Amino acid sequence: MLPIEIRLIIWEYLISSIHTQSSPLKDSSQKDNPLSILSTSRYLYNEISSHLFNKSAQIISLDAEYHPKEWMIIQLKSRTVDVQWTLKNREDAEMHFQNFPNSKTTLKVHIYSPDPTDPGQLVLIWQKVNALVDFLIPMKLLIPMTQPNIELVIKGSWNSTEPPAYWRRNRDLFYEMGGLQQSIEPMFKYRCDYDIAVLPFLRLELWNEDPAANIPAMPDDEFDILHWRLMSLFEQTGIERRLGRLFSMTQDTAVIEIKSALAEANMFLETSLDELPGRTACLLRLERFQNWFEDGTSWKSLYETELRDQLCACPWVTMDTDPWLYRSNERYINLILLHHAMHARRSKLPDAYGVYHQTIYEKWDSAMWSEEFPDGIPRLGDVQRSLRRKNWSEAFQYKITHAYVDWLAQRRAKQIESEESKESKCPFIHRSTLWGH
């Protein structure tokens, strides 16, 4: 066997070759992937990882600007290694965190401030931070009772040089609350970009292998960590005014208060996205619509499932932000109308855009959305106006939506009959569409 000094030089040279790879962990079994050596044996894994990752840091950059082929950038830096990977989408990022020895490194998360002239960037930051927290939570599952070693670095300017127009009568109060930038005008309360960007990190303190252990109150040690996280994450100037309920939470109310704050922020951003101007908002609306259902014929919807779960967990928070789910209904109806219009036009169906041609709903094709809307989906109000200019009256739109609901009911009836069950299989959002009409 070669001397340890020579072996370490070889490992350093081998790993340095991943400079040119955009996602080296995507398939660690490939022969041309240097990291595949980590799976050779436990001995080599320990020797290589202990040397390469000693006092190392993963610098995770979350950019607010929308880049189609650049979702997250990760740089690994140590005494022996300095490499950078560009992860194209959430799936690549998830695979990275599943395969990388994250516990051997310090995580430095760089969050870049959104541009208030392109308010959709705040929604994108929210999505990326929540996804990152999703990736980090399993680290606590693998090593119970430990906290991921995370350093949060806020990049760019998050302060507002001048109060927004709607704050000018309360200029002093604005600065008492922190004077922080707001990309999206709030409906009823002050929601600054900074608070929204860091709020998801509180989820790291809510994780527990047995959720019932958080009821009725958090243990003292967990609550102390949570309180420390609250004080270290957020801008302290005006925190008691901006985040009064979180700031005053107790061990008995901590879990429900944090879950409510997360649900409220998510619903606020989801509802605001419908009408936000700017390039990023258009592209995020496109992503939301094209990924609403799974590709193929299953018509399963992760989006609907998440909204239903949120409504069940925090019903009053959801209803306060979107009363009677009016905006959710409108969003769903616009989805169906655009899907119908695309398929009817491509299929050249008769009968006034094929209102009753159920073949339109046989298959979901996400790629079609990108082809039809390469620059993203306009604001939903503009979509409605565009449809009316095409002589799609409200009555005609209702007829299309009703035809879809009829098809859906028939589909559900067949499922129930085949499963010999009388329980309704109709997802919640489908039922809420009927309420909206």
CSV table of C-alpha atoms in Angstrom, one decimal:
chain,number,residue,atom,x,y,z
A,1,MET,CA,0.0,0.0,0.0
A,2,LEU,CA,1.2,3.5,-0.8
A,3,PRO,CA,2.2,5.8,2.1
A,4,ILE,CA,-0.6,7.9,3.5
A,5,GLU,CA,1.0,11.1,2.3
A,6,ILE,CA,1.0,10.0,-1.3
A,7,ARG,CA,-2.6,8.6,-1.1
A,8,LEU,CA,-3.8,12.0,0.2
A,9,ILE,CA,-2.2,13.8,-2.7
A,10,ILE,CA,-4.0,11.4,-5.1
A,11,TRP,CA,-7.4,12.0,-3.4
A,12,GLU,CA,-6.9,15.8,-3.6
A,13,TYR,CA,-6.1,15.6,-7.3
A,14,LEU,CA,-9.0,13.2,-8.0
A,15,ILE,CA,-11.5,15.4,-6.3
A,16,SER,CA,-10.2,18.6,-7.9
A,17,SER,CA,-11.3,17.2,-11.3
A,18,ILE,CA,-15.0,17.8,-10.4
A,19,HIS,CA,-14.5,21.5,-11.1
A,20,THR,CA,-15.9,20.9,-14.5
A,21,GLN,CA,-19.0,19.0,-13.4
A,22,SER,CA,-22.3,20.8,-12.9
A,23,SER,CA,-23.8,18.2,-10.6
A,24,PRO,CA,-21.2,15.5,-9.6
A,25,LEU,CA,-23.6,13.7,-7.2
A,26,LYS,CA,-26.3,13.2,-9.8
A,27,ASP,CA,-25.0,9.7,-10.5
A,28,SER,CA,-22.2,8.7,-8.2
A,29,SER,CA,-22.0,5.2,-9.7
A,30,GLN,CA,-20.7,6.4,-13.0
A,31,LYS,CA,-17.1,5.4,-13.7
A,32,ASP,CA,-16.0,8.9,-14.7
A,33,ASN,CA,-17.4,10.4,-11.6
A,34,PRO,CA,-14.5,11.0,-9.1
A,35,LEU,CA,-16.9,10.8,-6.1
A,36,SER,CA,-17.7,7.2,-7.0
A,37,ILE,CA,-14.6,6.2,-5.1
A,38,LEU,CA,-16.4,7.1,-1.9
A,39,SER,CA,-18.6,4.1,-2.3
A,40,THR,CA,-15.7,1.7,-2.9
A,41,SER,CA,-15.3,0.7,0.8
A,42,ARG,CA,-15.9,2.1,4.3
A,43,TYR,CA,-12.1,2.4,4.8
A,44,LEU,CA,-11.6,4.6,1.8
A,45,TYR,CA,-14.7,6.6,2.6
A,46,ASN,CA,-13.4,7.4,6.0
A,47,GLU,CA,-9.9,8.2,4.9
A,48,ILE,CA,-10.9,10.4,2.0
A,49,SER,CA,-13.8,12.2,3.6
A,50,SER,CA,-11.9,12.9,6.8
A,51,HIS,CA,-9.1,14.5,4.9
A,52,LEU,CA,-11.0,16.4,2.2
A,53,PHE,CA,-13.8,17.7,4.5
A,54,ASN,CA,-11.7,18.6,7.5
A,55,LYS,CA,-12.7,22.1,8.5
A,56,SER,CA,-14.7,22.4,5.3
A,57,ALA,CA,-17.7,24.5,4.5
A,58,GLN,CA,-20.5,24.2,1.9
A,59,ILE,CA,-21.4,27.7,0.8
A,60,ILE,CA,-25.0,27.5,-0.5
A,61,SER,CA,-26.0,30.5,-2.6
A,62,LEU,CA,-29.7,31.3,-3.0
A,63,ASP,CA,-30.1,33.9,-5.7
A,64,ALA,CA,-33.3,35.9,-6.0
A,65,GLU,CA,-33.0,36.3,-9.8
A,66,TYR,CA,-34.6,33.6,-11.9
A,67,HIS,CA,-32.2,31.6,-14.0
A,68,PRO,CA,-33.7,28.6,-15.9
A,69,LYS,CA,-30.5,26.5,-15.6
A,70,GLU,CA,-29.3,27.7,-12.3
A,71,TRP,CA,-31.4,27.0,-9.2
A,72,MET,CA,-28.7,26.7,-6.6
A,73,ILE,CA,-25.0,27.2,-6.5
A,74,ILE,CA,-22.9,25.2,-3.9
A,75,GLN,CA,-19.2,25.8,-3.3
A,76,LEU,CA,-17.2,23.4,-1.2
A,77,LYS,CA,-14.2,25.0,0.4
A,78,SER,CA,-11.6,23.4,2.7
A,79,ARG,CA,-7.8,23.5,3.1
A,80,THR,CA,-7.4,21.0,0.3
A,81,VAL,CA,-10.5,21.6,-1.9
A,82,ASP,CA,-12.2,24.5,-3.6
A,83,VAL,CA,-14.9,23.4,-6.0
A,84,GLN,CA,-18.3,24.8,-7.2
A,85,TRP,CA,-21.4,23.1,-8.5
A,86,THR,CA,-24.3,24.6,-10.3
A,87,LEU,CA,-27.5,22.7,-9.6
A,88,LYS,CA,-30.1,23.2,-12.3
A,89,ASN,CA,-33.3,22.5,-10.4
A,90,ARG,CA,-34.8,21.4,-7.1
A,91,GLU,CA,-34.4,17.7,-8.0
A,92,ASP,CA,-30.7,18.1,-8.5
A,93,ALA,CA,-30.4,19.9,-5.2
A,94,GLU,CA,-32.3,17.3,-3.4
A,95,MET,CA,-30.1,14.5,-4.7
A,96,HIS,CA,-27.0,16.5,-3.7
A,97,PHE,CA,-28.1,16.7,-0.1
A,98,GLN,CA,-29.2,13.1,0.0
A,99,ASN,CA,-25.7,11.9,-1.1
A,100,PHE,CA,-23.3,14.4,0.2
A,101,PRO,CA,-21.7,13.9,3.7
A,102,ASN,CA,-23.3,17.1,5.0
A,103,SER,CA,-22.6,16.3,8.6
A,104,LYS,CA,-18.8,16.7,7.9
A,105,THR,CA,-19.1,20.3,6.8
A,106,THR,CA,-20.4,23.6,8.0
A,107,LEU,CA,-23.3,25.0,6.0
A,108,LYS,CA,-23.1,28.6,5.1
A,109,VAL,CA,-26.3,29.8,3.5
A,110,HIS,CA,-26.0,33.0,1.5
A,111,ILE,CA,-29.4,34.6,0.8
A,112,TYR,CA,-29.4,37.4,-1.7
A,113,SER,CA,-31.9,40.3,-1.4
A,114,PRO,CA,-34.7,40.4,-4.0
A,115,ASP,CA,-35.2,43.4,-6.3
A,116,PRO,CA,-38.3,45.2,-5.2
A,117,THR,CA,-39.0,46.3,-8.8
A,118,ASP,CA,-39.4,42.5,-9.7
A,119,PRO,CA,-41.5,41.4,-6.6
A,120,GLY,CA,-41.7,37.8,-7.9
A,121,GLN,CA,-38.1,37.4,-6.7
A,122,LEU,CA,-39.3,37.4,-3.1
A,123,VAL,CA,-41.6,34.4,-3.9
A,124,LEU,CA,-38.6,32.6,-5.5
A,125,ILE,CA,-36.5,33.1,-2.4
A,126,TRP,CA,-39.3,31.8,-0.2
A,127,GLN,CA,-39.5,28.7,-2.4
A,128,LYS,CA,-35.8,28.1,-2.4
A,129,VAL,CA,-35.4,28.6,1.4
A,130,ASN,CA,-38.3,26.2,2.1
A,131,ALA,CA,-36.8,23.6,-0.2
A,132,LEU,CA,-33.4,24.0,1.5
A,133,VAL,CA,-35.0,23.4,4.9
A,134,ASP,CA,-36.8,20.3,3.5
A,135,PHE,CA,-33.3,19.0,2.6
A,136,LEU,CA,-31.8,19.8,6.0
A,137,ILE,CA,-34.5,18.2,8.2
A,138,PRO,CA,-33.5,14.6,7.3
A,139,MET,CA,-30.0,15.4,8.7
A,140,LYS,CA,-31.7,15.6,12.2
A,141,LEU,CA,-33.4,12.3,11.5
A,142,LEU,CA,-30.0,10.6,10.8
A,143,ILE,CA,-28.4,12.2,13.8
A,144,PRO,CA,-31.1,12.7,16.5
A,145,MET,CA,-30.9,15.5,18.9
A,146,THR,CA,-28.4,17.4,16.8
A,147,GLN,CA,-28.7,20.7,15.0
A,148,PRO,CA,-27.3,21.2,11.5
A,149,ASN,CA,-24.3,23.4,11.7
A,150,ILE,CA,-25.7,26.4,9.8
A,151,GLU,CA,-24.4,29.9,9.3
A,152,LEU,CA,-26.8,32.3,7.7
A,153,VAL,CA,-25.3,35.1,5.7
A,154,ILE,CA,-27.6,37.8,4.3
A,155,LYS,CA,-26.3,39.4,1.1
A,156,GLY,CA,-27.3,42.7,-0.5
A,157,SER,CA,-29.5,45.5,0.9
A,158,TRP,CA,-32.7,44.6,2.8
A,159,ASN,CA,-33.4,48.0,4.2
A,160,SER,CA,-35.6,50.6,2.5
A,161,THR,CA,-34.0,54.0,1.9
A,162,GLU,CA,-37.4,55.6,1.8
A,163,PRO,CA,-40.7,54.4,3.2
A,164,PRO,CA,-43.2,53.1,0.6
A,165,ALA,CA,-45.9,55.6,-0.4
A,166,TYR,CA,-48.5,53.9,1.8
A,167,TRP,CA,-46.2,54.4,4.8
A,168,ARG,CA,-45.4,58.1,4.4
A,169,ARG,CA,-48.1,59.2,6.9
A,170,ASN,CA,-46.5,56.8,9.4
A,171,ARG,CA,-42.9,57.4,8.5
A,172,ASP,CA,-41.7,57.2,12.1
A,173,LEU,CA,-43.6,54.0,12.8
A,174,PHE,CA,-42.1,52.5,9.6
A,175,TYR,CA,-38.5,52.9,11.0
A,176,GLU,CA,-39.6,51.9,14.5
A,177,MET,CA,-40.6,48.5,12.9
A,178,GLY,CA,-37.2,48.2,11.3
A,179,GLY,CA,-37.4,50.2,8.1
A,180,LEU,CA,-37.0,47.0,6.1
A,181,GLN,CA,-37.7,46.6,2.4
A,182,GLN,CA,-41.2,45.4,1.2
A,183,SER,CA,-41.3,44.0,-2.3
A,184,ILE,CA,-45.0,43.2,-2.1
A,185,GLU,CA,-47.5,45.7,-0.7
A,186,PRO,CA,-49.2,44.0,2.3
A,187,MET,CA,-52.9,43.7,2.4
A,188,PHE,CA,-53.4,44.1,6.2
A,189,LYS,CA,-50.0,43.9,7.9
A,190,TYR,CA,-46.4,44.8,7.5
A,191,ARG,CA,-44.5,42.0,5.8
A,192,CYS,CA,-40.9,42.8,5.0
A,193,ASP,CA,-38.8,40.7,2.7
A,194,TYR,CA,-36.2,39.9,5.4
A,195,ASP,CA,-38.7,38.3,7.7
A,196,ILE,CA,-40.3,36.2,4.9
A,197,ALA,CA,-36.8,35.0,3.7
A,198,VAL,CA,-35.6,33.7,7.1
A,199,LEU,CA,-38.9,32.5,8.6
A,200,PRO,CA,-38.7,28.9,7.1
A,201,PHE,CA,-35.5,28.3,9.2
A,202,LEU,CA,-37.8,28.1,12.3
A,203,ARG,CA,-39.0,24.8,10.9
A,204,LEU,CA,-35.7,23.2,11.9
A,205,GLU,CA,-36.7,23.6,15.5
A,206,LEU,CA,-40.1,22.1,15.0
A,207,TRP,CA,-39.0,18.8,13.7
A,208,ASN,CA,-39.5,15.8,16.0
A,209,GLU,CA,-39.4,12.1,15.2
A,210,ASP,CA,-42.6,11.8,17.2
A,211,PRO,CA,-44.8,14.9,16.5
A,212,ALA,CA,-46.9,14.1,19.5
A,213,ALA,CA,-43.9,14.9,21.7
A,214,ASN,CA,-44.5,18.6,20.9
A,215,ILE,CA,-48.0,18.4,22.6
A,216,PRO,CA,-49.0,20.1,24.8
A,217,ALA,CA,-45.7,22.0,25.2
A,218,MET,CA,-42.1,22.0,24.1
A,219,PRO,CA,-39.5,20.7,26.5
A,220,ASP,CA,-37.4,23.4,28.1
A,221,ASP,CA,-34.2,22.7,26.1
A,222,GLU,CA,-36.0,22.7,22.7
A,223,PHE,CA,-37.8,25.9,23.6
A,224,ASP,CA,-34.5,27.5,24.6
A,225,ILE,CA,-33.0,26.6,21.2
A,226,LEU,CA,-36.1,27.9,19.4
A,227,HIS,CA,-36.0,31.2,21.2
A,228,TRP,CA,-32.3,31.5,20.4
A,229,ARG,CA,-33.0,30.9,16.8
A,230,LEU,CA,-35.8,33.5,16.8
A,231,MET,CA,-33.5,36.1,18.3
A,232,SER,CA,-30.6,35.3,16.0
A,233,LEU,CA,-32.5,35.0,12.7
A,234,PHE,CA,-34.6,38.2,12.6
A,235,GLU,CA,-33.7,41.8,12.6
A,236,GLN,CA,-34.3,42.8,16.2
A,237,THR,CA,-35.3,46.5,15.6
A,238,GLY,CA,-39.1,46.5,15.9
A,239,ILE,CA,-39.4,42.7,16.1
A,240,GLU,CA,-42.0,43.0,18.8
A,241,ARG,CA,-44.1,45.1,16.5
A,242,ARG,CA,-43.6,43.1,13.3
A,243,LEU,CA,-43.7,39.6,14.8
A,244,GLY,CA,-45.6,40.1,18.0
A,245,ARG,CA,-47.2,36.7,18.2
A,246,LEU,CA,-43.9,34.9,17.6
A,247,PHE,CA,-42.0,37.2,19.9
A,248,SER,CA,-44.4,36.5,22.7
A,249,MET,CA,-45.0,32.8,22.2
A,250,THR,CA,-44.6,30.4,25.1
A,251,GLN,CA,-43.7,26.7,25.3
A,252,ASP,CA,-47.4,25.9,25.1
A,253,THR,CA,-48.1,28.0,22.0
A,254,ALA,CA,-44.8,27.8,20.1
A,255,VAL,CA,-45.7,25.0,17.7
A,256,ILE,CA,-49.0,26.4,16.6
A,257,GLU,CA,-47.8,30.0,16.4
A,258,ILE,CA,-44.9,29.0,14.1
A,259,LYS,CA,-47.0,26.8,11.9
A,260,SER,CA,-49.6,29.5,11.6
A,261,ALA,CA,-46.9,32.1,10.7
A,262,LEU,CA,-45.5,29.8,8.0
A,263,ALA,CA,-49.0,29.1,6.6
A,264,GLU,CA,-49.9,32.7,6.6
A,265,ALA,CA,-46.7,33.7,4.8
A,266,ASN,CA,-47.1,30.9,2.2
A,267,MET,CA,-50.8,31.8,1.5
A,268,PHE,CA,-50.0,35.5,1.3
A,269,LEU,CA,-47.2,34.9,-1.3
A,270,GLU,CA,-49.3,32.3,-3.2
A,271,THR,CA,-52.2,34.7,-3.4
A,272,SER,CA,-50.0,37.7,-4.3
A,273,LEU,CA,-48.3,35.8,-7.1
A,274,ASP,CA,-51.5,35.7,-9.1
A,275,GLU,CA,-51.3,39.4,-9.8
A,276,LEU,CA,-47.6,40.3,-9.3
A,277,PRO,CA,-45.9,42.2,-12.2
A,278,GLY,CA,-42.4,41.4,-13.5
A,279,ARG,CA,-40.5,38.7,-15.3
A,280,THR,CA,-40.0,36.4,-12.3
A,281,ALA,CA,-43.6,36.4,-11.3
A,282,CYS,CA,-44.6,35.4,-14.9
A,283,LEU,CA,-42.2,32.5,-14.9
A,284,LEU,CA,-43.2,31.3,-11.5
A,285,ARG,CA,-46.9,31.3,-12.5
A,286,LEU,CA,-45.8,29.2,-15.5
A,287,GLU,CA,-44.1,26.7,-13.2
A,288,ARG,CA,-47.1,26.6,-10.9
A,289,PHE,CA,-49.5,25.9,-13.8
A,290,GLN,CA,-47.4,23.4,-15.8
A,291,ASN,CA,-46.6,21.4,-12.7
A,292,TRP,CA,-50.1,21.5,-11.2
A,293,PHE,CA,-50.7,17.9,-12.2
A,294,GLU,CA,-48.3,15.0,-12.8
A,295,ASP,CA,-47.5,14.4,-16.5
A,296,GLY,CA,-49.6,11.6,-17.9
A,297,THR,CA,-53.1,10.4,-17.2
A,298,SER,CA,-53.2,10.1,-13.4
A,299,TRP,CA,-54.2,13.8,-12.7
A,300,LYS,CA,-52.6,13.6,-9.3
A,301,SER,CA,-51.7,17.0,-7.9
A,302,LEU,CA,-49.0,17.7,-5.3
A,303,TYR,CA,-50.0,21.3,-5.4
A,304,GLU,CA,-53.6,20.5,-4.4
A,305,THR,CA,-52.5,18.1,-1.7
A,306,GLU,CA,-50.2,20.7,-0.1
A,307,LEU,CA,-53.0,23.3,-0.1
A,308,ARG,CA,-55.5,20.8,1.4
A,309,ASP,CA,-53.0,19.8,4.1
A,310,GLN,CA,-52.4,23.5,4.9
A,311,LEU,CA,-56.1,24.2,5.1
A,312,CYS,CA,-56.6,21.2,7.5
A,313,ALA,CA,-53.7,22.3,9.7
A,314,CYS,CA,-54.4,26.0,9.8
A,315,PRO,CA,-58.0,26.6,8.5
A,316,TRP,CA,-58.6,30.0,10.0
A,317,VAL,CA,-55.2,31.3,8.9
A,318,THR,CA,-55.9,30.2,5.3
A,319,MET,CA,-59.4,31.6,5.3
A,320,ASP,CA,-58.2,34.9,6.7
A,321,THR,CA,-55.7,35.3,3.9
A,322,ASP,CA,-57.9,34.0,1.1
A,323,PRO,CA,-61.6,34.3,2.3
A,324,TRP,CA,-63.7,31.4,1.1
A,325,LEU,CA,-60.7,30.4,-1.1
A,326,TYR,CA,-61.9,32.9,-3.7
A,327,ARG,CA,-58.4,33.5,-5.1
A,328,SER,CA,-57.7,29.8,-5.1
A,329,ASN,CA,-60.9,29.1,-7.0
A,330,GLU,CA,-60.0,31.8,-9.6
A,331,ARG,CA,-56.6,30.4,-10.0
A,332,TYR,CA,-57.9,26.9,-10.6
A,333,ILE,CA,-60.5,28.1,-13.1
A,334,ASN,CA,-57.9,30.0,-15.1
A,335,LEU,CA,-55.7,26.8,-15.1
A,336,ILE,CA,-58.6,24.8,-16.6
A,337,LEU,CA,-59.5,27.5,-19.2
A,338,LEU,CA,-55.9,27.8,-20.4
A,339,HIS,CA,-55.4,24.1,-20.5
A,340,HIS,CA,-58.7,23.7,-22.5
A,341,ALA,CA,-57.8,26.5,-24.9
A,342,MET,CA,-54.3,25.1,-25.7
A,343,HIS,CA,-55.6,21.6,-26.4
A,344,ALA,CA,-58.7,22.7,-28.3
A,345,ARG,CA,-56.6,24.9,-30.6
A,346,ARG,CA,-54.0,22.3,-31.3
A,347,SER,CA,-56.5,19.6,-31.9
A,348,LYS,CA,-58.6,21.8,-34.1
A,349,LEU,CA,-61.8,20.6,-32.5
A,350,PRO,CA,-65.2,21.8,-33.6
A,351,ASP,CA,-68.1,22.7,-31.3
A,352,ALA,CA,-66.8,26.1,-30.1
A,353,TYR,CA,-63.4,25.1,-28.9
A,354,GLY,CA,-64.5,21.6,-28.1
A,355,VAL,CA,-66.4,22.3,-25.0
A,356,TYR,CA,-67.7,18.8,-24.6
A,357,HIS,CA,-64.7,17.0,-26.1
A,358,GLN,CA,-63.5,15.0,-23.1
A,359,THR,CA,-60.3,14.0,-25.0
A,360,ILE,CA,-58.9,17.3,-23.9
A,361,TYR,CA,-58.7,16.1,-20.3
A,362,GLU,CA,-57.2,12.6,-21.0
A,363,LYS,CA,-53.6,13.7,-20.6
A,364,TRP,CA,-51.6,16.3,-18.8
A,365,ASP,CA,-48.6,17.6,-20.7
A,366,SER,CA,-46.4,20.1,-18.8
A,367,ALA,CA,-44.1,20.7,-21.8
A,368,MET,CA,-47.0,22.2,-23.7
A,369,TRP,CA,-47.2,25.1,-21.3
A,370,SER,CA,-43.6,26.1,-21.9
A,371,GLU,CA,-44.2,26.0,-25.6
A,372,GLU,CA,-47.3,28.1,-25.4
A,373,PHE,CA,-46.0,30.6,-22.8
A,374,PRO,CA,-42.2,30.8,-23.3
A,375,ASP,CA,-42.2,34.1,-21.4
A,376,GLY,CA,-44.4,32.9,-18.6
A,377,ILE,CA,-48.1,33.3,-17.6
A,378,PRO,CA,-49.4,36.9,-17.5
A,379,ARG,CA,-51.2,38.2,-14.4
A,380,LEU,CA,-54.5,36.3,-14.0
A,381,GLY,CA,-56.5,39.4,-14.4
A,382,ASP,CA,-54.8,39.9,-17.8
A,383,VAL,CA,-55.6,36.3,-18.7
A,384,GLN,CA,-59.3,36.9,-18.0
A,385,ARG,CA,-59.3,40.0,-20.1
A,386,SER,CA,-57.5,38.2,-22.9
A,387,LEU,CA,-60.1,35.4,-22.9
A,388,ARG,CA,-62.9,37.9,-23.1
A,389,ARG,CA,-61.3,39.6,-26.1
A,390,LYS,CA,-61.5,36.2,-27.8
A,391,ASN,CA,-65.2,36.2,-27.2
A,392,TRP,CA,-64.9,33.9,-24.2
A,393,SER,CA,-67.8,35.4,-22.2
A,394,GLU,CA,-68.3,34.6,-18.6
A,395,ALA,CA,-71.1,32.3,-19.6
A,396,PHE,CA,-68.9,30.5,-22.1
A,397,GLN,CA,-66.1,30.1,-19.5
A,398,TYR,CA,-68.6,28.7,-17.1
A,399,LYS,CA,-69.7,26.2,-19.7
A,400,ILE,CA,-66.1,25.0,-20.2
A,401,THR,CA,-65.5,24.7,-16.5
A,402,HIS,CA,-68.8,22.9,-16.0
A,403,ALA,CA,-67.9,20.4,-18.7
A,404,TYR,CA,-64.6,19.8,-17.0
A,405,VAL,CA,-66.3,19.2,-13.6
A,406,ASP,CA,-68.8,16.8,-15.3
A,407,TRP,CA,-65.8,14.9,-16.7
A,408,LEU,CA,-64.2,14.9,-13.4
A,409,ALA,CA,-67.3,13.6,-11.6
A,410,GLN,CA,-67.5,10.7,-14.2
A,411,ARG,CA,-63.9,9.9,-13.6
A,412,ARG,CA,-64.3,9.9,-9.8
A,413,ALA,CA,-67.4,7.7,-10.1
A,414,LYS,CA,-65.5,5.1,-12.1
A,415,GLN,CA,-62.7,5.1,-9.5
A,416,ILE,CA,-65.1,4.7,-6.7
A,417,GLU,CA,-66.9,1.9,-8.6
A,418,SER,CA,-63.6,0.1,-9.4
A,419,GLU,CA,-62.5,0.4,-5.8
A,420,GLU,CA,-65.9,-0.7,-4.4
A,421,SER,CA,-65.9,2.3,-2.1
A,422,LYS,CA,-68.5,5.0,-1.5
A,423,GLU,CA,-66.0,7.5,-0.2
A,424,SER,CA,-65.5,10.5,-2.4
A,425,LYS,CA,-62.2,10.7,-4.1
A,426,CYS,CA,-62.6,14.2,-5.4
A,427,PRO,CA,-59.7,16.4,-4.2
A,428,PHE,CA,-60.6,19.4,-2.1
A,429,ILE,CA,-59.7,22.0,-4.7
A,430,HIS,CA,-62.0,20.4,-7.2
A,431,ARG,CA,-64.9,20.7,-4.8
A,432,SER,CA,-63.9,24.3,-4.0
A,433,THR,CA,-64.2,25.2,-7.7
A,434,LEU,CA,-67.9,24.4,-7.4
A,435,TRP,CA,-68.1,26.7,-4.4
A,436,GLY,CA,-66.6,29.4,-6.5
A,437,HIS,CA,-69.3,29.1,-9.1
